[in-house]
Coordinates of C-alpha atoms in Angstrom, one line a residue:
M253 CA -0.1 0.0 0.1
R254 CA 1.3 3.8 -0.6
S255 CA 2.1 5.4 2.3
D256 CA 2.5 8.8 3.6
L257 CA 6.3 9.1 2.8
W258 CA 5.6 7.9 -0.5
L259 CA 3.1 10.7 -0.8
T260 CA 5.7 13.0 0.0
R261 CA 8.3 11.7 -2.2
E262 CA 5.4 11.8 -5.0
L263 CA 5.5 15.7 -3.9
D264 CA 8.7 16.4 -4.0
R265 CA 8.8 14.8 -7.6
I266 CA 6.3 16.6 -9.1
W267 CA 7.1 20.2 -7.6
Q268 CA 10.6 20.0 -9.2
T269 CA 9.4 18.6 -12.2
H270 CA 6.6 20.6 -13.0
F271 CA 6.6 23.3 -10.3
A272 CA 10.3 24.5 -9.9
D273 CA 9.0 27.7 -10.8
V274 CA 6.8 28.1 -7.7
P275 CA 8.4 29.0 -4.8
R276 CA 8.1 26.5 -1.6
V277 CA 7.6 29.4 0.8
N278 CA 5.8 27.7 3.9
D279 CA 6.0 24.3 5.5
V280 CA 3.7 21.8 3.2
V281 CA 3.4 18.4 4.7
I282 CA 0.9 15.8 2.6
R283 CA -1.1 12.8 4.1
F284 CA -3.8 10.2 3.1
M285 CA -6.9 11.3 4.8
G286 CA -10.2 10.8 4.4
N287 CA -12.7 8.5 2.6
W288 CA -14.8 11.4 0.3
K289 CA -17.0 10.1 -2.4
T290 CA -16.5 13.7 -4.6
R291 CA -13.0 14.9 -3.6
L292 CA -10.0 13.5 -4.3
G293 CA -7.7 16.1 -2.7
V294 CA -7.7 19.2 -0.1
I295 CA -4.9 22.0 0.7
K296 CA -5.1 23.9 3.6
L297 CA -3.3 26.7 5.0
S298 CA -3.0 26.9 8.6
E299 CA -3.7 30.0 10.3
C300 CA -0.2 31.2 11.1
Q301 CA 0.3 30.7 7.4
R302 CA 3.8 28.7 8.2
H303 CA 2.2 25.3 7.6
T304 CA 0.1 24.1 4.2
L305 CA -1.6 20.9 4.8
I306 CA -2.3 19.0 1.5
G307 CA -4.9 16.1 2.0
I308 CA -5.3 13.1 -0.3
N309 CA -7.9 10.6 -0.2
S310 CA -7.0 7.7 1.3
L311 CA -8.9 5.4 -1.2
L312 CA -6.3 6.4 -3.6
R313 CA -4.1 4.3 -1.5
L314 CA -5.7 1.4 -3.0
P315 CA -3.6 -0.4 -5.6
A316 CA -6.6 -0.6 -7.7
V317 CA -6.0 3.2 -7.8
P318 CA -3.9 4.0 -10.8
P319 CA -0.6 6.1 -9.6
L320 CA -1.6 8.6 -12.6
I321 CA -4.8 9.3 -10.2
I322 CA -2.6 10.0 -7.5
E323 CA -0.2 12.2 -9.7
V324 CA -2.8 14.7 -11.3
T325 CA -4.8 14.7 -7.6
I326 CA -1.3 16.1 -6.1
A327 CA -0.5 18.2 -9.3
H328 CA -4.0 19.7 -9.1
E329 CA -3.4 20.6 -5.2
L330 CA 0.0 22.6 -6.2
V331 CA -1.8 24.3 -9.0
H332 CA -3.8 25.8 -6.2
Y333 CA -0.5 26.3 -4.0
A334 CA 0.8 28.5 -6.9
H335 CA -2.0 30.4 -7.1
G336 CA -2.2 31.4 -3.7
F337 CA -5.1 28.9 -2.0
G338 CA -4.0 27.4 0.7
S339 CA -0.7 28.9 0.2
P340 CA 1.1 32.6 1.7
L341 CA 1.9 33.1 -2.0
P342 CA -0.5 36.3 -3.8
R343 CA -3.7 35.3 -4.7
K344 CA -3.7 35.3 -8.7
Y345 CA -7.4 34.4 -8.8
R346 CA -10.8 35.5 -7.4
Y347 CA -11.9 32.0 -7.7
P348 CA -10.1 28.6 -7.3
H349 CA -11.9 27.1 -10.2
R350 CA -13.4 29.7 -12.6
G351 CA -12.5 29.2 -15.9
G352 CA -10.8 26.4 -15.8
V353 CA -7.4 28.0 -14.4
V354 CA -6.9 25.0 -12.8
E355 CA -7.0 22.6 -16.0
R356 CA -5.3 25.0 -18.3
E357 CA -2.4 25.4 -15.8
L358 CA -2.0 21.7 -15.6
R359 CA -2.1 21.3 -19.6
Q360 CA 0.7 24.3 -19.7
R361 CA 2.6 22.4 -17.2
G362 CA 2.9 19.4 -19.1
F363 CA -0.3 16.7 -18.0
S364 CA -2.6 17.3 -20.7
E365 CA -2.3 13.3 -22.0
K366 CA -2.3 12.6 -18.0
L367 CA -5.7 14.4 -17.8
A368 CA -7.2 13.0 -20.4
D369 CA -6.5 9.3 -18.8
Y370 CA -7.4 10.9 -15.3
S371 CA -10.7 11.9 -16.5
R372 CA -11.7 8.7 -18.1
W373 CA -10.8 6.8 -15.2
L374 CA -12.7 9.1 -12.9
E375 CA -15.3 8.5 -15.1
E376 CA -15.1 4.6 -15.7
H377 CA -14.0 3.2 -12.6
W378 CA -13.7 6.0 -9.2
F379 CA -17.9 5.5 -8.2
A380 CA -17.7 2.0 -8.9
L381 CA -14.8 1.7 -6.6
Y382 CA -16.6 4.0 -4.2
D383 CA -19.3 2.0 -4.2
H384 CA -17.8 -1.1 -3.9
I385 CA -15.8 -0.3 -0.8
C386 CA -18.7 1.1 1.0
A387 CA -20.5 -2.2 0.3
K388 CA -17.9 -4.2 1.7
G389 CA -17.3 -2.0 5.0
H390 CA -13.4 -1.5 4.0
R391 CA -13.8 1.9 4.5
L392 CA -12.4 2.5 8.2
S393 CA -10.2 -0.7 7.4
L394 CA -8.0 2.4 5.4
A395 CA -7.2 4.4 8.4
V396 CA -3.6 4.0 9.2

C-alpha cells in the first residue's frame, strides 16, 4: 500500500519536475486523509500561514487506483498552492476553479495527456470503486 512517505516523495518529484518555478514559501505536508466520494484532494493553509496541508483521499492508496490519478491530484493541489489558495503566495484569481484555470495550468505544465487519462478513469471507475469499498465495509480499515 502507498504510504504518507511515498506521498511526500511524489510531492517532491512533481514539484521539482513541473512546479520548479513555484517557491515553497512555507512547510508543506502531504498525507492521506478522509474517504470522500466527491473529493480526491484538499489543500489548507494554517492560520499562522507557516504550514500547508495537502490531504489526499485515503481511497487513492488502494492498488486498484492507477498512480497517475494520485499524480494529477497532487498536481491539481499544487496549482492551487501556486495560485495562492492554501499557501501564503499572493492570490492570482478570485476563485480557485472558475474559468478552468486549474485545468489550463495543468496543461501548461505538461499534464495534457495525463488529464485525459485521469478524467476517463474517474468517469469509468471511481464511483463504482467507491461504492464497492463502502458496500464491503472497508472504509474504516484504510485508516493507519
